Short mmCIF file of C-alpha atoms and ligand atoms in Angstrom, two decimals:
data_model
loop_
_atom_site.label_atom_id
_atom_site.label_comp_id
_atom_site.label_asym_id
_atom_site.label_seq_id
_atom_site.Cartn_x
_atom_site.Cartn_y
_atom_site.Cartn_z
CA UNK A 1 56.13 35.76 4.49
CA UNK A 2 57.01 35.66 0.75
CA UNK A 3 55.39 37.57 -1.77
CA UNK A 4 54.07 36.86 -5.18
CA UNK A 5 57.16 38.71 -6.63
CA UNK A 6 59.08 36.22 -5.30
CA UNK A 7 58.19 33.88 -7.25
CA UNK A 8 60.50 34.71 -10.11
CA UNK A 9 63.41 34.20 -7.67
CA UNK A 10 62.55 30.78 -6.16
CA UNK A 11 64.84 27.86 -6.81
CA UNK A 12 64.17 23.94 -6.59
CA UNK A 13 61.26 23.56 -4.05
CA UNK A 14 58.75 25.23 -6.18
CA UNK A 15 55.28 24.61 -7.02
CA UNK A 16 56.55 24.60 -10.99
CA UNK A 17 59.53 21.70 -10.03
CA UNK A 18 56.46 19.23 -9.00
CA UNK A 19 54.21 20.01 -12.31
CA UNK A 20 52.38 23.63 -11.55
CA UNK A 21 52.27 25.29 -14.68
CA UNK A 22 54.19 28.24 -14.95
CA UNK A 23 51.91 31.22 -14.69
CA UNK A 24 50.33 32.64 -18.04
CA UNK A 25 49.82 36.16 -17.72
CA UNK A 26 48.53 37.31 -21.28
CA UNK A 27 46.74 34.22 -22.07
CA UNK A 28 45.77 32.46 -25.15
CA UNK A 29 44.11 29.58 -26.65
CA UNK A 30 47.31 27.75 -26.74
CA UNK A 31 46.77 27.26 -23.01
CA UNK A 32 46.78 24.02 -22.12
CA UNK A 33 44.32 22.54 -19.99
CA UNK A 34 46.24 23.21 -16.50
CA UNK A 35 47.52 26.22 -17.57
CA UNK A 36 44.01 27.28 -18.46
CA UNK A 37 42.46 26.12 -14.71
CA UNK A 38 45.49 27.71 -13.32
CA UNK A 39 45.05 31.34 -14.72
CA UNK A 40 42.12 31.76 -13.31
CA UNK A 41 43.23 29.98 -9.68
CA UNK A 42 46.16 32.79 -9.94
CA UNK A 43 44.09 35.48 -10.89
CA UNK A 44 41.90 34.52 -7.57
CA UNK A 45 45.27 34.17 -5.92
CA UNK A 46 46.12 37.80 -6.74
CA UNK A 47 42.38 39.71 -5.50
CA UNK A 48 42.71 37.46 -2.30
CA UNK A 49 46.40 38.60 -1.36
CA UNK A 50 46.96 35.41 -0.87
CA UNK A 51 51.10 34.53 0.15
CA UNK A 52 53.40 32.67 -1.89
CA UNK A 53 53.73 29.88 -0.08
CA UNK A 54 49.87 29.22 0.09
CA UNK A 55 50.19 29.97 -3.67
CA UNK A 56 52.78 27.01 -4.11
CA UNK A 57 50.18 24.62 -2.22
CA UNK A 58 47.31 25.12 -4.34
CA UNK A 59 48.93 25.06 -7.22
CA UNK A 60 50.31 22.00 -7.32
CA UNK A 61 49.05 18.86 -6.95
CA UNK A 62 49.23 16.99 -3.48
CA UNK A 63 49.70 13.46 -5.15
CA UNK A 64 50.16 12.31 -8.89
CA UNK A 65 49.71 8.47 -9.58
CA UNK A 66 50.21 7.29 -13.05
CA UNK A 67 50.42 3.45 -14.04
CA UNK A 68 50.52 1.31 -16.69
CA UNK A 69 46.74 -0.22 -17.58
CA UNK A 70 47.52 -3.35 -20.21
CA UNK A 71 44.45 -4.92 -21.55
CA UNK A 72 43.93 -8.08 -23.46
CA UNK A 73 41.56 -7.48 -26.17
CA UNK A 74 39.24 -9.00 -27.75
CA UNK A 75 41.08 -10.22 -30.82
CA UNK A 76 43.52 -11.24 -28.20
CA UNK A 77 46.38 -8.62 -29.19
CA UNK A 78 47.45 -6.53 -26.17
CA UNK A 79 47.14 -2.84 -24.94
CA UNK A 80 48.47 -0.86 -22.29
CA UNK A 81 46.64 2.12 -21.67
CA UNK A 82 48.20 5.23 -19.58
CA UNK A 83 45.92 6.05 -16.65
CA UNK A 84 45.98 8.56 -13.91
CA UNK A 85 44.57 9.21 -10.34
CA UNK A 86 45.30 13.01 -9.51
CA UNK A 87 44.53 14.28 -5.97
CA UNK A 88 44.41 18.08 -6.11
CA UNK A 89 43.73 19.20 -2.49
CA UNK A 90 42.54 17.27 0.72
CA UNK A 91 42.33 20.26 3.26
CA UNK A 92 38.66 20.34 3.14
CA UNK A 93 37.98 16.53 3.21
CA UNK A 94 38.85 13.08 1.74
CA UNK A 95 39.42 13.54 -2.16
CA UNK A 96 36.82 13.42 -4.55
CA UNK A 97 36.44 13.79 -8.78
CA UNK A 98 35.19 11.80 -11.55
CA UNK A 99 37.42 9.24 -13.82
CA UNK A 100 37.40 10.00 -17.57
CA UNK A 101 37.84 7.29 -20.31
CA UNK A 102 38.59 9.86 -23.36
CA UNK A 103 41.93 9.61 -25.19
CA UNK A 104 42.44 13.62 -24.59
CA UNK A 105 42.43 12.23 -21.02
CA UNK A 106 46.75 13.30 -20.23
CA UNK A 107 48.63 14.40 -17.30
CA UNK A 108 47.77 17.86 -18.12
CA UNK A 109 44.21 17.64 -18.51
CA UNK A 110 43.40 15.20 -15.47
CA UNK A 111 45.93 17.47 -13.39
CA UNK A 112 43.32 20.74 -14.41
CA UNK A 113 40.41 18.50 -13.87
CA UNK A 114 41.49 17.55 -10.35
CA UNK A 115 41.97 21.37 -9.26
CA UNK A 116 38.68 22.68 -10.34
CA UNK A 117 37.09 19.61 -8.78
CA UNK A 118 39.10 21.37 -5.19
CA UNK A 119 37.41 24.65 -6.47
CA UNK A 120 33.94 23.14 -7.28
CA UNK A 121 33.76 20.97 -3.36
CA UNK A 122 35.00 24.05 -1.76
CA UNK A 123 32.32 26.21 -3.82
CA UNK A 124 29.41 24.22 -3.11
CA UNK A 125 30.68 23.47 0.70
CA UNK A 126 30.64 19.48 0.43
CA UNK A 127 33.16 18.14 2.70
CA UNK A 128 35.42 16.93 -0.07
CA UNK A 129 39.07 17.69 -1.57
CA UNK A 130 39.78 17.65 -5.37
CA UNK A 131 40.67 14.94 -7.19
CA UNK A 132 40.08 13.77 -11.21
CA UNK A 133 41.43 10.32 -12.55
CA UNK A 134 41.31 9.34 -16.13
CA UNK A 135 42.77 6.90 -18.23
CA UNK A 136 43.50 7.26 -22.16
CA UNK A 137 41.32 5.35 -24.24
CA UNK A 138 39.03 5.39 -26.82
CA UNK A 139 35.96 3.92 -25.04
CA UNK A 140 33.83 4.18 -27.95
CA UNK A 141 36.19 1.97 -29.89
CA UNK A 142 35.90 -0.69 -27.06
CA UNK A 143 33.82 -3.65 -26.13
CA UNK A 144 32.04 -4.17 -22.90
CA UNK A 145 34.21 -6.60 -22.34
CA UNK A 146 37.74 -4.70 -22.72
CA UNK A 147 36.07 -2.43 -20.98
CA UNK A 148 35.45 -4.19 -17.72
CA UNK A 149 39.11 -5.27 -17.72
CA UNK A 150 40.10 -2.25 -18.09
CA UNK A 151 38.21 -0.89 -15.17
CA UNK A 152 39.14 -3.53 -12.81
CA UNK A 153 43.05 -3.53 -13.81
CA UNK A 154 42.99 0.66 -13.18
CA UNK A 155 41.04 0.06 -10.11
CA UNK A 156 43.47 -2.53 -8.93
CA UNK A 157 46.59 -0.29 -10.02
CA UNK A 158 44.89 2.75 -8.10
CA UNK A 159 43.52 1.07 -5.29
CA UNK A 160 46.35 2.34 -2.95
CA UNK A 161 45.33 5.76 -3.28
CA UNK A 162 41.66 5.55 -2.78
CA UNK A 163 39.42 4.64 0.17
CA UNK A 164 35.93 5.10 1.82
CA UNK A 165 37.85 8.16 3.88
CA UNK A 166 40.53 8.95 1.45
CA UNK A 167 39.30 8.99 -2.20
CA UNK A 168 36.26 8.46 -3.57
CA UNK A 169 35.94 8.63 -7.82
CA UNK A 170 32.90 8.55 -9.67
CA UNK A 171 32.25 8.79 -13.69
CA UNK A 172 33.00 11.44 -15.68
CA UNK A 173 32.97 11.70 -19.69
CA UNK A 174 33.51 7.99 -21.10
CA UNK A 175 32.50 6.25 -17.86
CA UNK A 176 29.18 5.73 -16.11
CA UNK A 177 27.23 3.58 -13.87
CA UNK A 178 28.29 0.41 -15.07
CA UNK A 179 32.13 1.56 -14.92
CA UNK A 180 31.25 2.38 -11.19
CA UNK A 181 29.63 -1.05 -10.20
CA UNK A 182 33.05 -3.23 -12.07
CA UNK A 183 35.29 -0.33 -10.11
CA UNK A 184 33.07 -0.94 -6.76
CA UNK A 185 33.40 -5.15 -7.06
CA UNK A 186 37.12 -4.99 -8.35
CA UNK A 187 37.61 -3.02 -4.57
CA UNK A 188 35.38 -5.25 -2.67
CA UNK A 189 37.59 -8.35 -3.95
CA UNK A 190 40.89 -6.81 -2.53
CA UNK A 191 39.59 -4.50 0.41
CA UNK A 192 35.90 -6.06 1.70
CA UNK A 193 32.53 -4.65 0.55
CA UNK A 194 32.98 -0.85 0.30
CA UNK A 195 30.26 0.46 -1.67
CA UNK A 196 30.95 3.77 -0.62
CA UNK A 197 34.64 3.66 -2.69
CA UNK A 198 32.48 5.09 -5.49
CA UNK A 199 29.81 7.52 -6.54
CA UNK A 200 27.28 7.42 -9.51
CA UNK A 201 26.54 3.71 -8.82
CA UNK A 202 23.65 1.30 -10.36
CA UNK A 203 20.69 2.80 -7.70
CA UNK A 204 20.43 -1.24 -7.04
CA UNK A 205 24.29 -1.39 -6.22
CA UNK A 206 23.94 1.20 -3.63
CA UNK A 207 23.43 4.08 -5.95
CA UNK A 208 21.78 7.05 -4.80
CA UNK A 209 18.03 7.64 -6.70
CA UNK A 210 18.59 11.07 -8.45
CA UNK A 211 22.07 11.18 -9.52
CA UNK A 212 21.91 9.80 -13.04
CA UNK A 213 20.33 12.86 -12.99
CA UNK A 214 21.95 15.04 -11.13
CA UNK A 215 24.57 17.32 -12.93
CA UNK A 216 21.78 17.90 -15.56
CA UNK A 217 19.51 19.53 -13.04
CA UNK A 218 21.79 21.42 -11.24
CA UNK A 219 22.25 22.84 -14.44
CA UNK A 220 18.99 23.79 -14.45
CA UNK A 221 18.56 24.83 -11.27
CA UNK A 222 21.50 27.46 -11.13
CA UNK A 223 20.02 28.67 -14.71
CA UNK A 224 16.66 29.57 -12.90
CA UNK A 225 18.08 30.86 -9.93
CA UNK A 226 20.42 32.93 -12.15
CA UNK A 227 17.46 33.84 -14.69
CA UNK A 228 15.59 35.10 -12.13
CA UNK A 229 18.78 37.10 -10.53
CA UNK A 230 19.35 38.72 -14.21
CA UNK A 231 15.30 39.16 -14.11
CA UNK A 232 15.22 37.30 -17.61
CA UNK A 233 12.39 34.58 -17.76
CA UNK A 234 13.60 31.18 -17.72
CA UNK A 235 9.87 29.88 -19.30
CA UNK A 236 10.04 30.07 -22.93
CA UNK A 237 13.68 30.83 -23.12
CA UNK A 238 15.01 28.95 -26.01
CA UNK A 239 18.40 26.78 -25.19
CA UNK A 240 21.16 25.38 -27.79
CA UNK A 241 23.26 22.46 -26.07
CA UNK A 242 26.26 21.00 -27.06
CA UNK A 243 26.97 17.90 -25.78
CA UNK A 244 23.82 15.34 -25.55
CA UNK A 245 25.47 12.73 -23.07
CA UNK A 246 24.81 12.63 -19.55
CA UNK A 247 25.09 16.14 -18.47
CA UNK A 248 23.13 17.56 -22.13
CA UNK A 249 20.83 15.03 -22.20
CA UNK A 250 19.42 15.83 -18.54
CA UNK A 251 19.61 19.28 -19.11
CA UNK A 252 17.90 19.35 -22.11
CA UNK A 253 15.00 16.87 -20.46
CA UNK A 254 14.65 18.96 -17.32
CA UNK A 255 14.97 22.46 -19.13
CA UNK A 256 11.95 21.56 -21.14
CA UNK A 257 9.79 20.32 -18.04
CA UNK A 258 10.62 23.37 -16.95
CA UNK A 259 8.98 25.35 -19.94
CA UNK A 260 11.76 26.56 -21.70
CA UNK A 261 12.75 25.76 -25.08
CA UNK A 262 15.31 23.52 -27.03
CA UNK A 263 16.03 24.83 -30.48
CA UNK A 264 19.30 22.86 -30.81
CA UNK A 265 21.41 19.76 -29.47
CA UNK A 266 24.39 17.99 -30.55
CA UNK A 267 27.11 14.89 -30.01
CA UNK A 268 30.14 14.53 -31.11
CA UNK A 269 28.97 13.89 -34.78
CA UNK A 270 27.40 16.84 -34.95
CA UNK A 271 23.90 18.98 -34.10
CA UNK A 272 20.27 19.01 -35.02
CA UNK A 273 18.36 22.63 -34.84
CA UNK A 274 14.50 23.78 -34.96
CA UNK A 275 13.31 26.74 -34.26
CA UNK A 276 9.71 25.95 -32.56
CA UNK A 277 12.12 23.76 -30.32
CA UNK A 278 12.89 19.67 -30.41
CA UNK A 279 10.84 17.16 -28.80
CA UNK A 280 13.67 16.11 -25.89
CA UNK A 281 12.68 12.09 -25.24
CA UNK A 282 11.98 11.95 -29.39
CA UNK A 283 15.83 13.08 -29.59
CA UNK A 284 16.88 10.70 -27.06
CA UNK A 285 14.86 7.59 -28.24
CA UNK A 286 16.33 8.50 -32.07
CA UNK A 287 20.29 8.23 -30.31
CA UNK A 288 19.72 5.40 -29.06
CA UNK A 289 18.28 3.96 -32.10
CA UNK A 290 20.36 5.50 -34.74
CA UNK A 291 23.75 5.72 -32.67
CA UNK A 292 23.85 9.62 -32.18
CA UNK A 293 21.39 12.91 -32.94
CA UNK A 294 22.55 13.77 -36.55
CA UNK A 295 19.74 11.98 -38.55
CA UNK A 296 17.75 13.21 -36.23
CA UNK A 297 14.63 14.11 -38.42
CA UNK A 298 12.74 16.81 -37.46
CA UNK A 299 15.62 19.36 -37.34
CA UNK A 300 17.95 21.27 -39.64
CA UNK A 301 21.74 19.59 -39.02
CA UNK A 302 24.15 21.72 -38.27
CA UNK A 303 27.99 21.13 -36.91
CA UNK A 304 29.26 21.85 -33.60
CA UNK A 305 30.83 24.93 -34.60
CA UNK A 306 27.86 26.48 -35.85
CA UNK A 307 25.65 25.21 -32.39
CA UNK A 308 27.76 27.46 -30.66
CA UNK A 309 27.13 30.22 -32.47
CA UNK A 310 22.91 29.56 -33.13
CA UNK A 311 21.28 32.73 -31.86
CA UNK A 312 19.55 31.87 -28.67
CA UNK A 313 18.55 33.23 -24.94
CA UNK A 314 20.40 30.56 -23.06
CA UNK A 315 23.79 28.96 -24.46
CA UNK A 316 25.06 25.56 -22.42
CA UNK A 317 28.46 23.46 -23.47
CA UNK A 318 27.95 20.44 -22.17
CA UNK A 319 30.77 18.26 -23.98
CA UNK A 320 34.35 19.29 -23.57
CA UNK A 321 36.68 22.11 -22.88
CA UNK A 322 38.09 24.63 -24.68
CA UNK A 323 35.12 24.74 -27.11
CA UNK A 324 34.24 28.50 -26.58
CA UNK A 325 37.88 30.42 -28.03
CA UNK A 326 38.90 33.40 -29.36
CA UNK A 327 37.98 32.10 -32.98
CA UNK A 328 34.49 32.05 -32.15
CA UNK A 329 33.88 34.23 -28.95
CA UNK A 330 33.12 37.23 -30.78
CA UNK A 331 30.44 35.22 -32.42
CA UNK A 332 28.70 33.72 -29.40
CA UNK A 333 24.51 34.76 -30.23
CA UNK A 334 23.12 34.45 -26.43
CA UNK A 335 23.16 36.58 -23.65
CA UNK A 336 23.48 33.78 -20.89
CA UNK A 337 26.62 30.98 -21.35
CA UNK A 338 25.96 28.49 -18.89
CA UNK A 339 28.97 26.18 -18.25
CA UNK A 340 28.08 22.32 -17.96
CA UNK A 341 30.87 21.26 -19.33
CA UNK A 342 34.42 21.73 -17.21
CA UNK A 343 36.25 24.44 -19.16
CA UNK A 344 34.55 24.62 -22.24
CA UNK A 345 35.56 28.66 -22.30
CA UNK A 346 39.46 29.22 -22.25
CA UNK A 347 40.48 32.69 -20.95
CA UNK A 348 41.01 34.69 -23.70
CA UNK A 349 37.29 33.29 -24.98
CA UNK A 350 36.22 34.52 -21.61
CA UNK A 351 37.88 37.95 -21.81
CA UNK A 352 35.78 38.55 -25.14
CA UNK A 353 32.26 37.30 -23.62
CA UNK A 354 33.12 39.57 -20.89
CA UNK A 355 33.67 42.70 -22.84
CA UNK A 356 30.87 41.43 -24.95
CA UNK A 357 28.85 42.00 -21.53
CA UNK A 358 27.78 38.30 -22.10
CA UNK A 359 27.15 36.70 -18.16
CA UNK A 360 29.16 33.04 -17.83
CA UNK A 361 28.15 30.86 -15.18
CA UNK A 362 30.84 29.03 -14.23
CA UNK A 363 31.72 25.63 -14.57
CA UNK A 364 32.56 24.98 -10.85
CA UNK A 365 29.23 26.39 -9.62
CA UNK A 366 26.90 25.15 -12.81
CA UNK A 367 27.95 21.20 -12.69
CA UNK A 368 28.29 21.06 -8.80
CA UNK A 369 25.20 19.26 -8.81
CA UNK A 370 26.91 15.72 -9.64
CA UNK A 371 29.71 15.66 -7.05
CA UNK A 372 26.37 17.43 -4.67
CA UNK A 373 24.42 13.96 -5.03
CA UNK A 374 27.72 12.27 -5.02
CA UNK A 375 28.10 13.37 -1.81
CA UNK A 376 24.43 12.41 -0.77
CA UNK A 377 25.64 9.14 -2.08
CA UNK A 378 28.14 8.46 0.24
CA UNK A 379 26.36 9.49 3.48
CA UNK A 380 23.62 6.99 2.03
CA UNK A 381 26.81 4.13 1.99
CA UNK A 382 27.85 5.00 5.48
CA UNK A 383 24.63 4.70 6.60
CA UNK A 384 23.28 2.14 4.83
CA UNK A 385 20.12 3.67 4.61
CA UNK A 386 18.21 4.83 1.34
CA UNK A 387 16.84 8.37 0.55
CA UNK A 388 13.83 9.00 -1.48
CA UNK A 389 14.00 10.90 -4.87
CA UNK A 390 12.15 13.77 -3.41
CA UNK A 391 14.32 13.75 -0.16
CA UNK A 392 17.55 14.05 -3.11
CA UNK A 393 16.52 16.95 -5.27
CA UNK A 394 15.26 19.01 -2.42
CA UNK A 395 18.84 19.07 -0.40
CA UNK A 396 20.42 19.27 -3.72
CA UNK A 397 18.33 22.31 -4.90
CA UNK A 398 18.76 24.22 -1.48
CA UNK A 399 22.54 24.14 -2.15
CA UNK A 400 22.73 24.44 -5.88
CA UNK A 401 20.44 28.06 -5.38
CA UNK A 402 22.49 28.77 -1.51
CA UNK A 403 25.49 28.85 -3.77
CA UNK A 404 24.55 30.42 -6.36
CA UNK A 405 23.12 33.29 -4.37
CA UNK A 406 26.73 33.47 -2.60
CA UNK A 407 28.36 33.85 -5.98
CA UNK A 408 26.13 36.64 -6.89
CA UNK A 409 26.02 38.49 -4.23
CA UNK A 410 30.01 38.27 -4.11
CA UNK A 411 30.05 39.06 -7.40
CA UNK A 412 27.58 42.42 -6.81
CA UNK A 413 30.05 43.21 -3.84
CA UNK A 414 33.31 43.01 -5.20
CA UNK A 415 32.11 44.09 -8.56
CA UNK A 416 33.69 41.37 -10.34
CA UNK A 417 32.30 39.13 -13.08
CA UNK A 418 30.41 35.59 -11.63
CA UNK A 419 33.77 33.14 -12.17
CA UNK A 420 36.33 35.47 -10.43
CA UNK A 421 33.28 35.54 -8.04
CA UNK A 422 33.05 31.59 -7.59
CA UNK A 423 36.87 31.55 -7.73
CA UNK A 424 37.78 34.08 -4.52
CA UNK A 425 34.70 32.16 -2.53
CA UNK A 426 36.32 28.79 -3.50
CA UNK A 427 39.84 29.41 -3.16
CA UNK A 428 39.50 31.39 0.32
CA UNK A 429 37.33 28.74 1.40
CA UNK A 430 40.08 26.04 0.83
CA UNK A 431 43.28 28.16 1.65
CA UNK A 432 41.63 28.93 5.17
CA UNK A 433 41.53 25.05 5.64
CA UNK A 434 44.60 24.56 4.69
CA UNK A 435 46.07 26.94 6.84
CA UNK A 436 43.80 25.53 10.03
CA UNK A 437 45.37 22.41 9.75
CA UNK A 438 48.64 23.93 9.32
CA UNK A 439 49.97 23.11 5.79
CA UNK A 440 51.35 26.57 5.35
P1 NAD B 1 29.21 11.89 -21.72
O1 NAD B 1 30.34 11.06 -22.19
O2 NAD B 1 28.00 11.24 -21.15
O3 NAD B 1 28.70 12.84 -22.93
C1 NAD B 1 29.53 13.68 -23.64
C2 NAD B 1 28.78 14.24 -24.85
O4 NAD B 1 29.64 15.14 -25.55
C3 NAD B 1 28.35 13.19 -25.85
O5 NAD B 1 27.11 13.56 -26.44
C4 NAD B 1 29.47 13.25 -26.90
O6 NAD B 1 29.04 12.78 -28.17
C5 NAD B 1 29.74 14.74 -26.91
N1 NAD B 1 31.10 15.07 -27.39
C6 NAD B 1 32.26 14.42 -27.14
N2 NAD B 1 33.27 15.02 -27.77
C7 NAD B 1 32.73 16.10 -28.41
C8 NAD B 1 33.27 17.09 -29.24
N3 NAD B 1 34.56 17.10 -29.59
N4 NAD B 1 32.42 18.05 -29.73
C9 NAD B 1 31.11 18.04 -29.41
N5 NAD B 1 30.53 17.09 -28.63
C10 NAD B 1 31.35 16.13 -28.17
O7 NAD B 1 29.85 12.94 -20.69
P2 NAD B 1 29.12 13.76 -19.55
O8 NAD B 1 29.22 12.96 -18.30
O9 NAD B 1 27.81 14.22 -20.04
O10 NAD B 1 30.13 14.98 -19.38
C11 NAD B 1 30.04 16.14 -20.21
C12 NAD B 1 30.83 17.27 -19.57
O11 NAD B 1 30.29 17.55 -18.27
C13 NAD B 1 32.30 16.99 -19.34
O12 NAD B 1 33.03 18.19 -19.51
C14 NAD B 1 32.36 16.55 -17.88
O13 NAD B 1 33.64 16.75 -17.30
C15 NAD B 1 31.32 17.47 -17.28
N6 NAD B 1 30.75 17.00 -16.02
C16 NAD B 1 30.11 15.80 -15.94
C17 NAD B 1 29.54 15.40 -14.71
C18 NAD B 1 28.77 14.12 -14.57
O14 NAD B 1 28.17 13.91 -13.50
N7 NAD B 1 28.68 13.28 -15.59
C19 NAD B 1 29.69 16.22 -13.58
C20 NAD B 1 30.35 17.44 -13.71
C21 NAD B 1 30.88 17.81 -14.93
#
């Protein structure tokens, strides 16, 4: 077998000749993306021993499809939008991973997206590979209607590559349950009624009760399970979230069910702060009204930049990546970074918070809850019988906490910090797979 020293020597026929990213040792945050997933996939690579050909598998991508997305819009002029499907790893099961509208949305980024949603199956053990699509828009700056045309031209360009057994997106940042209903009929028209060819569906389109929902509080879930691990009380703890779509919004509801308190929230505009905490569903009816959180009035407004560094017990990005950096990691005022967001720490950010003796949850164990009710989702399709709420959010708790209790206690055992933890469970979890079937 080959070595990771080899890897310097190897000609054509290498991982970095189909789009790895060659390894970063010192790293910075002029990472990009990919290079940013990678170094800490290589870093797990390294503790695990793993060989160089197994190396050259999971770093890489198994299939890249790109294609041209032309829209007519509304004014009648006409687009053409880059989008991407990106299928990471399939040892473990059919491919799975969200599709982004979001004009960051590149090569690079849905190729780092689609490994760490490989990472995050394998992590929370649901029988999926990775996968991440995205296509490069502004959705924001679109219509409804240039929207759905959108959807159903990318699901019609894409529709090779996905399948009930093969792939199976569902929304990410830019897309939601609406996106999922036009991707589900656009599908059905070419390929028969498959509502299983999607997750994070309209609940009356097949949709599984509980997954709007669902990212948000497996946030929350993993933060109490973790709270109580670190013996810090989760009641009364006082939270600052950036990000108040999906994912922040949930959080931020089910956090203050759960007692604690939320002293700041933001969107892309900016953030709102108050110290004796902000009324959640007042927030959320004001962005809705107003168009986003800023004018919010019953809190101080502050930017995104200074969110990040409010001084708080619990700190959770839950907007983009790359957000936590060596500009402002030495600045970070909580003890407990909880990442909803994917990648919102790069690694030389995460170097500081370590030394810092800050604990990071990691992204592929904290947001596993979406792709977990996902997955509940498409048993439901196959089945074609309907779970109850309560029936949801008790299978997802028991594996949000069953995984987070394996990342601690791997992380007590091989003394390392809770991501290199989450990585070495994930990664041996998929290379073992791989190596049943007989990839390697
Ligand atoms: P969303 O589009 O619903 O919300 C994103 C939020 O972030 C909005 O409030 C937006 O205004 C804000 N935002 C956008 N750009 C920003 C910026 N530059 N600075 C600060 N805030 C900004 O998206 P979402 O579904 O809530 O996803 C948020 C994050 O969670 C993403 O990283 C996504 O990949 C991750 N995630 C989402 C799910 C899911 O089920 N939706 C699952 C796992 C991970």
């Amino acid at each position: 077998m080959a070595t990771a020293s080899d890897q310097e020597k190897r000609p054509v026929g290498s991982a970095e000749d189909i789009g790895a990213p060659k390894r970063v040792t010192e790293p910075s945050d002029d990472m990009t993306p990919f290079e940013a997933a990678s170094f800490f996939f290589y870093e797990s690579a390294d503790r695990l021993n793993l060989d160089q050909e197994m190396r050259e598998i999971l770093a890489s991508s198994y299939r890249e499809l790109a294609v041209q997305v032309p829209v007519v819009m509304d004014d009648g002029h006409r687009m053409v939008f880059r989008g991407y499907r990106i299928q990471h790893n399939g040892a473990r099961g059919p491919y799975k991973g969200g599709i982004r509208y979001h004009e960051s949305a590149d090569l690079d980024e849905v190729r780092a997206l689609a490994a760490l949603m490989t990472w995050k199956n394998a992590l929370i053990d649901v029988p999926f590979g990775g996968a991440k699509g995205g296509v490069q828009c502004d959705p924001r700056a679109m219509s409804d209607s240039e929207l759905q045309k959108l959807t159903r031209r990318f699901t019609a360009m894409i529709g090779y590559v996905i399948g009930l057994n093969r792939d199976i997106p569902a929304p990410d940042m830019g897309t939601n349950a609406q996106t999922m209903a036009w991707m589900m009929d656009a599908y059905g028209q070419k390929y028969g009624y498959t509502p299983g060819i999607v997750t994070g569906k309209p609940v009356e389109m097949g949709g599984s009760p509980g997954r709007e929902e669902a990212t948000g509080r497996g946030v929350i879930m993993c933060t109490k399970e973790a709270t109580e691990k670190m013996k810090t009380k989760f009641k009364g703890a006082r939270i600052a979230i950036q990000g108040f779509g999906n994912v922040g919004y949930w959080a931020a509801r089910i956090a203050e069910e759960e007692g604690a308190k939320v002293v700041a929230v933001s969107d892309v505009e900016g953030g709102i702060f108050n110290s004796d905490g902000l009324e959640v569903e007042k927030v959320d009816k004001h962005r809705w009204d107003q168009g986003g959180v800023t004018s919010y009035p019953d809190g101080d407004k502050m930017s995104n930049e200074d969110l990040l560094e409010v001084e708080c017990d619990i700190l959770i990005p839950a907007a983009i990546q790359g957000v936590i950096h060596s500009g402002n990691a030495e600045k970070i005022n909580a003890p407990l970074v909880v990442e909803a967001a994917n990648g919102p720490t790069t690694p030389v950010a995460d170097q500081i918070l370590t030394k810092r003796d800050i604990t990071v949850l990691p992204d592929i164990l904290v947001n596993a809850g979406g792709v977990t009710v996902s997955y509940f989702e498409w048993v439901q399709n196959i089945q074609q019988f309907r779970w109850e709420i309560d029936h949801v959010n008790a299978e997802l708790e028991k594996r949000m906490n069953k995984a987070t209790d394996e990342v601690f206690a791997r992380s007590e055992k091989d003394q390392t910090v809770l991501r290199d933890a989450a990585f070495d469970i994930a990664v041996e979890r998929v290379a073992r797979a791989a190596e049943i079937r007989g990839y390697v």
